[in-house]
Amino acid sequence: MNKSCDYKRGLDEKVFKNVIDDCVNKVEGINEDDWQDIVDRYDLGIHRDVLRKAFQSPFGGYAIKRWMEEHTDDYSILKETEMKTIELEKEKKKMQDQRRELKKYIHSQARYEHLLQTMVESIKDLNNENPIIYDSLLDDEYKLHCTNEAVLMCSDWHFGAKFQNILGEYNYDIAKIRISHLLNKTLTYCDTNNVKTLHLELLGDMLSGAIHISSKVEAEEDVISQLIALCDELSNFITELSRRIPNVIVYTAIGNHSRLCMNIKENQDGENFERLLPYFLKHRLVNLKNVVIKEDCNLDDSIIFYNVLNTKIYGVHGDLDKPTSVVDNMIKLFKVIPDEIHMGHYHSDYEKTEYDIELVINGSLQGTDTYAKRIRKSCKPLQKLRIYNEDGCLCEYKIKL
């Protein structure tokens, strides 16, 4: 063979391949060889810079090797196959994700429809067996003297929870006793203050639910049974209020304990048992002509906004808000400056004024459960009743239970 055509420069096939491989690895940073190491290893008899420039120049060995690889049929076919495989895997992943989301949606809808059907049947049974009839104890003369309005903040009843610890005890029977006490105190204070309209805020976590393992262990019944029992208790509570107060308006905001899925990341928006509360109350209390179940005041399932005389009020549960930022957030979100913001969730008696906006945080009905004790929190059972006239809040009653 003519020596001018001997591109291997006398090196045998294996050594030539090894030199090329080492140079490629050197350029791509796979090994830590110096160019002189490669020259010495194969006794190439050239200066290290000659090898470096020959391999790294724009039209040198490395560039030509890469160009040849990319323009051979085998390489093109390989790259095309790899790209098609990647696209197929991406489409497969999309289909899997879509199928999974569809299954979650179908499961969620089926569960909600089942709950709704159970609710409908329960309402029919209750209305047949024990219908609620409008039976006001008020005469027209009394109503004429009533000019004030009131807000009863009801939150964190956790109806259905059951626990006993060094800081307290709670179960269905205790809950009913406290609700009865709350009813009597509310009626007394409303009568004392000539209340013509009571705004009843149901600010979430009214039933125990099952978002914590401790909640599941401590629950007296499954969540559906909790919900039906709570709705029946609330119906009786509102019925008694309506007998002694001229007008009762009910608002609802969902909490976090009532979501369908324990894992908040897997729970879909709106998947919450408390969404069924207005439906139940509206159909169960259909005969009470002085009771209104308000749904058009909800900005979404978790936020209510309404007026008490001249006082503008936002009501939220509180799991999505912090006391330090809720005022700013509500104003920025809805561009309406309220006079008050009412919250539950924190199980504590807390109030502060910011920019002349009063933040009022409600207590709970249950007191300190096992979960609260474990995170070193405690609270006394308490709900709040606020009295209003045209100038704003006249007074507040902290009804200790």
Coordinates of N, CA and C in Angstrom, one line a residue, residues 146-286:
C146 N -88.0 44.7 67.3 CA -86.7 44.1 66.9 C -86.0 44.9 65.8
T147 N -84.9 45.4 66.1 CA -84.2 46.3 65.1 C -82.7 45.8 64.8
N148 N -82.1 45.1 65.8 CA -80.7 44.7 65.6 C -80.6 43.4 64.9
E149 N -79.4 43.1 64.5 CA -79.1 41.8 63.9 C -77.9 41.2 64.6
A150 N -77.7 39.9 64.4 CA -76.7 39.2 65.1 C -76.0 38.2 64.1
V151 N -74.8 37.8 64.4 CA -74.0 36.8 63.7 C -73.6 35.7 64.7
L152 N -74.0 34.5 64.5 CA -73.6 33.4 65.3 C -72.5 32.6 64.5
M153 N -71.3 32.6 65.0 CA -70.2 31.9 64.3 C -70.1 30.5 64.8
C154 N -70.4 29.6 63.9 CA -70.4 28.1 64.3 C -69.3 27.5 63.4
S155 N -68.3 26.9 64.1 CA -67.2 26.3 63.3 C -66.6 25.2 64.2
D156 N -66.0 24.2 63.5 CA -65.1 23.2 64.2 C -65.9 22.5 65.3
W157 N -67.1 22.1 64.9 CA -67.9 21.2 65.8 C -67.3 19.8 65.8
H158 N -66.7 19.4 64.7 CA -66.2 18.0 64.5 C -67.2 17.0 65.0
F159 N -68.4 17.1 64.6 CA -69.4 16.2 65.0 C -69.1 14.8 64.5
G160 N -69.2 13.9 65.5 CA -68.8 12.5 65.2 C -67.5 12.1 65.8
A161 N -66.7 13.1 66.2 CA -65.4 12.7 66.9 C -65.7 12.2 68.3
K162 N -64.8 11.4 68.7 CA -64.9 10.8 70.1 C -63.5 10.6 70.7
F163 N -63.3 11.2 71.8 CA -62.0 11.1 72.5 C -62.1 11.4 74.0
Q164 N -61.1 10.9 74.7 CA -61.1 11.2 76.1 C -59.6 11.3 76.5
N165 N -59.2 12.4 77.0 CA -57.8 12.6 77.4 C -57.7 13.5 78.7
I166 N -56.5 13.7 79.1 CA -56.4 14.5 80.4 C -56.9 15.9 80.2
L167 N -57.1 16.4 79.0 CA -57.5 17.8 78.8 C -59.0 17.9 78.4
G168 N -59.7 16.8 78.3 CA -61.1 16.9 78.0 C -61.7 15.6 77.4
E169 N -62.9 15.6 77.1 CA -63.7 14.5 76.6 C -64.7 15.0 75.6
Y170 N -65.0 14.1 74.6 CA -66.0 14.5 73.5 C -66.6 13.3 72.9
N171 N -67.8 13.4 72.6 CA -68.6 12.3 71.9 C -69.9 12.9 71.4
Y172 N -70.7 12.1 70.8 CA -72.0 12.6 70.3 C -72.9 13.2 71.5
D173 N -72.9 12.5 72.6 CA -73.8 13.0 73.7 C -73.3 14.4 74.2
I174 N -71.9 14.5 74.4 CA -71.4 15.7 74.9 C -71.6 16.8 73.8
A175 N -71.4 16.5 72.5 CA -71.7 17.5 71.5 C -73.1 18.0 71.5
K176 N -74.1 17.1 71.7 CA -75.5 17.5 71.8 C -75.8 18.4 73.0
I177 N -75.1 18.1 74.1 CA -75.3 18.9 75.3 C -74.8 20.3 75.1
R178 N -73.6 20.4 74.4 CA -73.0 21.7 74.2 C -73.8 22.5 73.1
I179 N -74.4 21.8 72.1 CA -75.2 22.5 71.1 C -76.5 23.0 71.8
S180 N -77.0 22.3 72.7 CA -78.2 22.7 73.4 C -77.9 24.0 74.2
H181 N -76.7 24.0 74.9 CA -76.3 25.1 75.7 C -76.1 26.3 74.8
L182 N -75.5 26.1 73.6 CA -75.2 27.2 72.6 C -76.6 27.7 72.2
L183 N -77.5 26.9 71.9 CA -78.9 27.3 71.5 C -79.5 28.2 72.5
N184 N -79.5 27.8 73.8 CA -80.2 28.5 74.8 C -79.5 29.9 75.1
K185 N -78.2 29.9 75.1 CA -77.5 31.2 75.3 C -77.7 32.1 74.1
T186 N -77.7 31.6 72.9 CA -78.0 32.4 71.7 C -79.4 33.0 71.7
L187 N -80.4 32.2 72.1 CA -81.7 32.7 72.2 C -81.9 33.8 73.3
T188 N -81.2 33.6 74.4 CA -81.3 34.5 75.5 C -80.7 35.9 75.1
Y189 N -79.5 35.8 74.5 CA -78.8 37.1 74.1 C -79.5 37.8 72.9
C190 N -80.0 37.0 72.0 CA -80.8 37.6 70.9 C -82.0 38.3 71.4
D191 N -82.7 37.7 72.4 CA -83.9 38.3 73.0 C -83.5 39.6 73.7
T192 N -82.5 39.5 74.5 CA -82.0 40.7 75.2 C -81.7 41.9 74.3
N193 N -81.2 41.6 73.2 CA -80.7 42.6 72.3 C -81.6 42.9 71.1
N194 N -82.9 42.4 71.2 CA -83.9 42.7 70.2 C -83.4 42.4 68.8
V195 N -83.0 41.2 68.6 CA -82.5 40.8 67.3 C -83.6 40.4 66.4
K196 N -83.7 41.0 65.2 CA -84.7 40.6 64.3 C -84.2 39.6 63.2
T197 N -82.9 39.6 63.0 CA -82.3 38.7 62.0 C -81.0 38.1 62.6
L198 N -80.9 36.8 62.6 CA -79.7 36.1 63.0 C -79.0 35.5 61.7
H199 N -77.8 35.9 61.5 CA -77.0 35.3 60.5 C -76.2 34.2 61.0
L200 N -76.4 33.0 60.6 CA -75.8 31.8 61.1 C -74.7 31.4 60.2
E201 N -73.4 31.5 60.6 CA -72.3 31.2 59.8 C -71.8 29.7 60.1
L202 N -71.9 28.8 59.2 CA -71.3 27.5 59.3 C -69.9 27.5 58.6
L203 N -68.9 27.8 59.4 CA -67.6 28.1 58.9 C -66.7 26.9 58.7
G204 N -67.2 25.7 58.6 CA -66.4 24.5 58.2 C -66.0 23.7 59.4
D205 N -65.6 22.4 59.0 CA -65.2 21.4 60.0 C -66.3 21.1 60.9
M206 N -67.5 21.1 60.4 CA -68.7 20.9 61.3 C -68.8 19.4 61.6
L207 N -68.2 18.5 60.8 CA -68.1 17.1 61.1 C -66.7 16.7 61.3
S208 N -66.5 15.6 61.9 CA -65.1 15.1 62.2 C -64.3 14.8 61.0
G209 N -65.0 14.0 60.0 CA -64.2 13.6 58.8 C -63.2 12.6 59.2
A210 N -62.2 12.5 58.3 CA -61.2 11.4 58.5 C -59.9 11.8 57.8
I211 N -59.4 13.0 58.0 CA -58.1 13.4 57.4 C -56.9 13.1 58.2
H212 N -57.1 12.7 59.4 CA -56.0 12.3 60.3 C -56.3 10.8 60.7
I213 N -55.3 10.0 60.8 CA -55.5 8.7 61.3 C -56.2 8.7 62.7
S214 N -55.8 9.7 63.5 CA -56.5 9.8 64.8 C -57.9 10.1 64.6
S215 N -58.3 10.9 63.6 CA -59.7 11.2 63.3 C -60.5 9.9 63.0
K216 N -59.8 9.0 62.2 CA -60.5 7.8 61.8 C -60.7 6.9 63.0
V217 N -59.7 6.8 63.8 CA -59.8 6.0 65.0 C -60.8 6.5 66.0
E218 N -60.9 7.8 66.2 CA -61.7 8.4 67.2 C -63.2 8.6 66.7
A219 N -63.4 8.5 65.4 CA -64.7 8.8 64.9 C -65.7 7.7 65.4
E220 N -66.9 8.2 65.8 CA -67.9 7.2 66.3 C -68.6 6.4 65.2
E221 N -68.6 7.0 64.0 CA -69.3 6.4 62.9 C -68.5 6.8 61.6
D222 N -68.9 6.1 60.5 CA -68.3 6.5 59.2 C -68.7 7.9 58.8
V223 N -68.0 8.5 57.9 CA -68.2 9.9 57.6 C -69.6 10.2 57.0
I224 N -70.2 9.3 56.3 CA -71.5 9.5 55.7 C -72.5 9.5 56.9
S225 N -72.4 8.6 57.8 CA -73.3 8.6 59.0 C -73.1 9.9 59.8
Q226 N -71.8 10.3 59.9 CA -71.5 11.6 60.7 C -72.3 12.7 60.0
L227 N -72.2 12.8 58.7 CA -72.8 13.9 57.9 C -74.3 13.9 58.1
I228 N -75.0 12.8 58.0 CA -76.4 12.7 58.2 C -76.8 13.1 59.6
A229 N -76.1 12.6 60.6 CA -76.4 12.9 62.0 C -76.2 14.4 62.2
L230 N -75.1 15.0 61.7 CA -74.9 16.4 61.8 C -76.0 17.2 61.2
C231 N -76.4 16.9 60.0 CA -77.5 17.6 59.3 C -78.8 17.6 60.1
D232 N -79.1 16.4 60.7 CA -80.3 16.3 61.5 C -80.2 17.2 62.7
E233 N -79.0 17.2 63.4 CA -78.8 18.1 64.5 C -78.9 19.5 64.2
L234 N -78.2 19.9 63.1 CA -78.3 21.3 62.6 C -79.7 21.7 62.3
S235 N -80.5 20.8 61.7 CA -81.9 21.1 61.3 C -82.7 21.4 62.6
N236 N -82.5 20.6 63.6 CA -83.2 20.8 64.9 C -82.8 22.2 65.5
F237 N -81.5 22.4 65.4 CA -80.9 23.6 66.0 C -81.5 24.9 65.3
I238 N -81.5 24.9 64.0 CA -82.0 26.0 63.2 C -83.5 26.2 63.4
T239 N -84.2 25.0 63.5 CA -85.7 25.1 63.8 C -86.0 25.8 65.1
E240 N -85.2 25.5 66.1 CA -85.5 26.1 67.4 C -85.1 27.6 67.4
L241 N -84.1 27.9 66.7 CA -83.7 29.3 66.5 C -84.9 30.1 65.8
S242 N -85.5 29.5 64.8 CA -86.5 30.1 64.0 C -87.8 30.3 64.8
R243 N -88.0 29.6 65.9 CA -89.2 29.8 66.7 C -89.1 31.0 67.5
R244 N -87.9 31.5 67.9 CA -87.8 32.6 68.8 C -87.1 33.8 68.1
I245 N -86.6 33.7 66.9 CA -86.0 34.8 66.2 C -86.7 35.1 64.9
P246 N -87.1 36.3 64.6 CA -88.0 36.5 63.4 C -87.4 36.0 62.1
N247 N -86.1 36.2 61.9 CA -85.5 35.7 60.6 C -84.1 35.0 60.9
V248 N -83.9 33.9 60.2 CA -82.6 33.2 60.3 C -82.1 33.0 58.9
I249 N -80.8 33.5 58.7 CA -80.2 33.3 57.4 C -78.9 32.4 57.6
V250 N -78.8 31.4 56.8 CA -77.7 30.4 57.0 C -76.7 30.5 55.8
Y251 N -75.4 30.6 56.2 CA -74.3 30.6 55.2 C -73.4 29.4 55.5
T252 N -72.8 28.9 54.5 CA -71.8 27.7 54.7 C -70.5 28.0 53.9
A253 N -69.4 27.6 54.6 CA -68.1 27.6 54.0 C -67.5 26.2 54.3
I254 N -66.9 25.5 53.4 CA -66.4 24.2 53.6 C -65.1 24.3 54.4
G255 N -64.8 23.2 55.2 CA -63.5 23.2 55.9 C -62.6 22.1 55.3
N256 N -61.5 21.8 56.0 CA -60.6 20.8 55.5 C -60.8 19.4 56.0
H257 N -61.5 19.2 57.2 CA -61.7 17.9 57.8 C -62.7 17.1 57.0
S258 N -63.5 17.8 56.2 CA -64.6 17.1 55.5 C -64.2 16.7 54.1
R259 N -63.0 16.9 53.6 CA -62.6 16.5 52.3 C -62.7 15.0 52.1
L260 N -63.0 14.5 50.9 CA -63.2 13.1 50.6 C -62.0 12.3 50.8
C261 N -60.8 12.9 50.4 CA -59.6 12.1 50.4 C -58.7 12.6 51.5
M262 N -58.1 11.7 52.3 CA -57.2 12.1 53.4 C -56.0 12.9 52.9
N263 N -55.4 12.4 51.7 CA -54.3 13.1 51.2 C -54.7 14.4 50.4
I264 N -54.3 15.5 50.9 CA -54.7 16.8 50.3 C -54.2 16.9 48.9
K265 N -53.1 16.3 48.6 CA -52.6 16.5 47.2 C -53.4 15.7 46.2
E266 N -54.0 14.6 46.7 CA -54.9 13.8 45.8 C -56.3 14.3 45.7
N267 N -56.7 15.1 46.7 CA -58.1 15.6 46.7 C -58.4 16.6 45.7
Q268 N -59.5 16.5 45.0 CA -59.8 17.4 43.9 C -60.6 18.6 44.6
D269 N -60.5 19.8 43.9 CA -61.3 20.9 44.4 C -62.8 20.6 44.5
G270 N -63.4 20.9 45.5 CA -64.8 20.7 45.7 C -65.2 19.3 46.2
E271 N -64.2 18.4 46.3 CA -64.6 17.1 46.8 C -64.6 17.2 48.4
N272 N -65.8 17.6 48.9 CA -65.9 17.8 50.3 C -67.3 17.5 50.7
F273 N -67.5 16.8 51.8 CA -68.8 16.4 52.3 C -69.6 17.6 52.7
E274 N -69.0 18.7 53.1 CA -69.8 19.8 53.6 C -70.5 20.5 52.4
R275 N -70.1 20.2 51.2 CA -70.9 20.8 50.1 C -72.3 20.4 50.1
L276 N -72.6 19.3 50.8 CA -74.0 18.7 50.8 C -74.8 19.4 51.9
L277 N -74.2 20.1 52.8 CA -75.0 20.7 53.9 C -76.1 21.6 53.4
P278 N -75.8 22.6 52.5 CA -76.9 23.5 52.1 C -78.1 22.7 51.4
Y279 N -77.7 21.7 50.7 CA -78.8 20.9 50.0 C -79.7 20.2 51.0
F280 N -79.1 19.6 52.0 CA -79.8 18.9 53.1 C -80.7 19.9 53.8
L281 N -80.1 21.0 54.3 CA -80.9 22.0 55.1 C -82.0 22.6 54.3
K282 N -81.7 22.9 53.0 CA -82.8 23.6 52.2 C -84.0 22.7 52.1
H283 N -83.8 21.4 51.9 CA -84.9 20.4 51.7 C -85.5 20.0 53.0
R284 N -84.7 19.9 54.0 CA -85.2 19.5 55.3 C -86.0 20.6 56.0
L285 N -85.6 21.9 55.8 CA -86.3 23.0 56.4 C -87.2 23.8 55.5
V286 N -87.7 23.1 54.4 CA -88.5 23.7 53.4 C -89.7 24.4 53.9

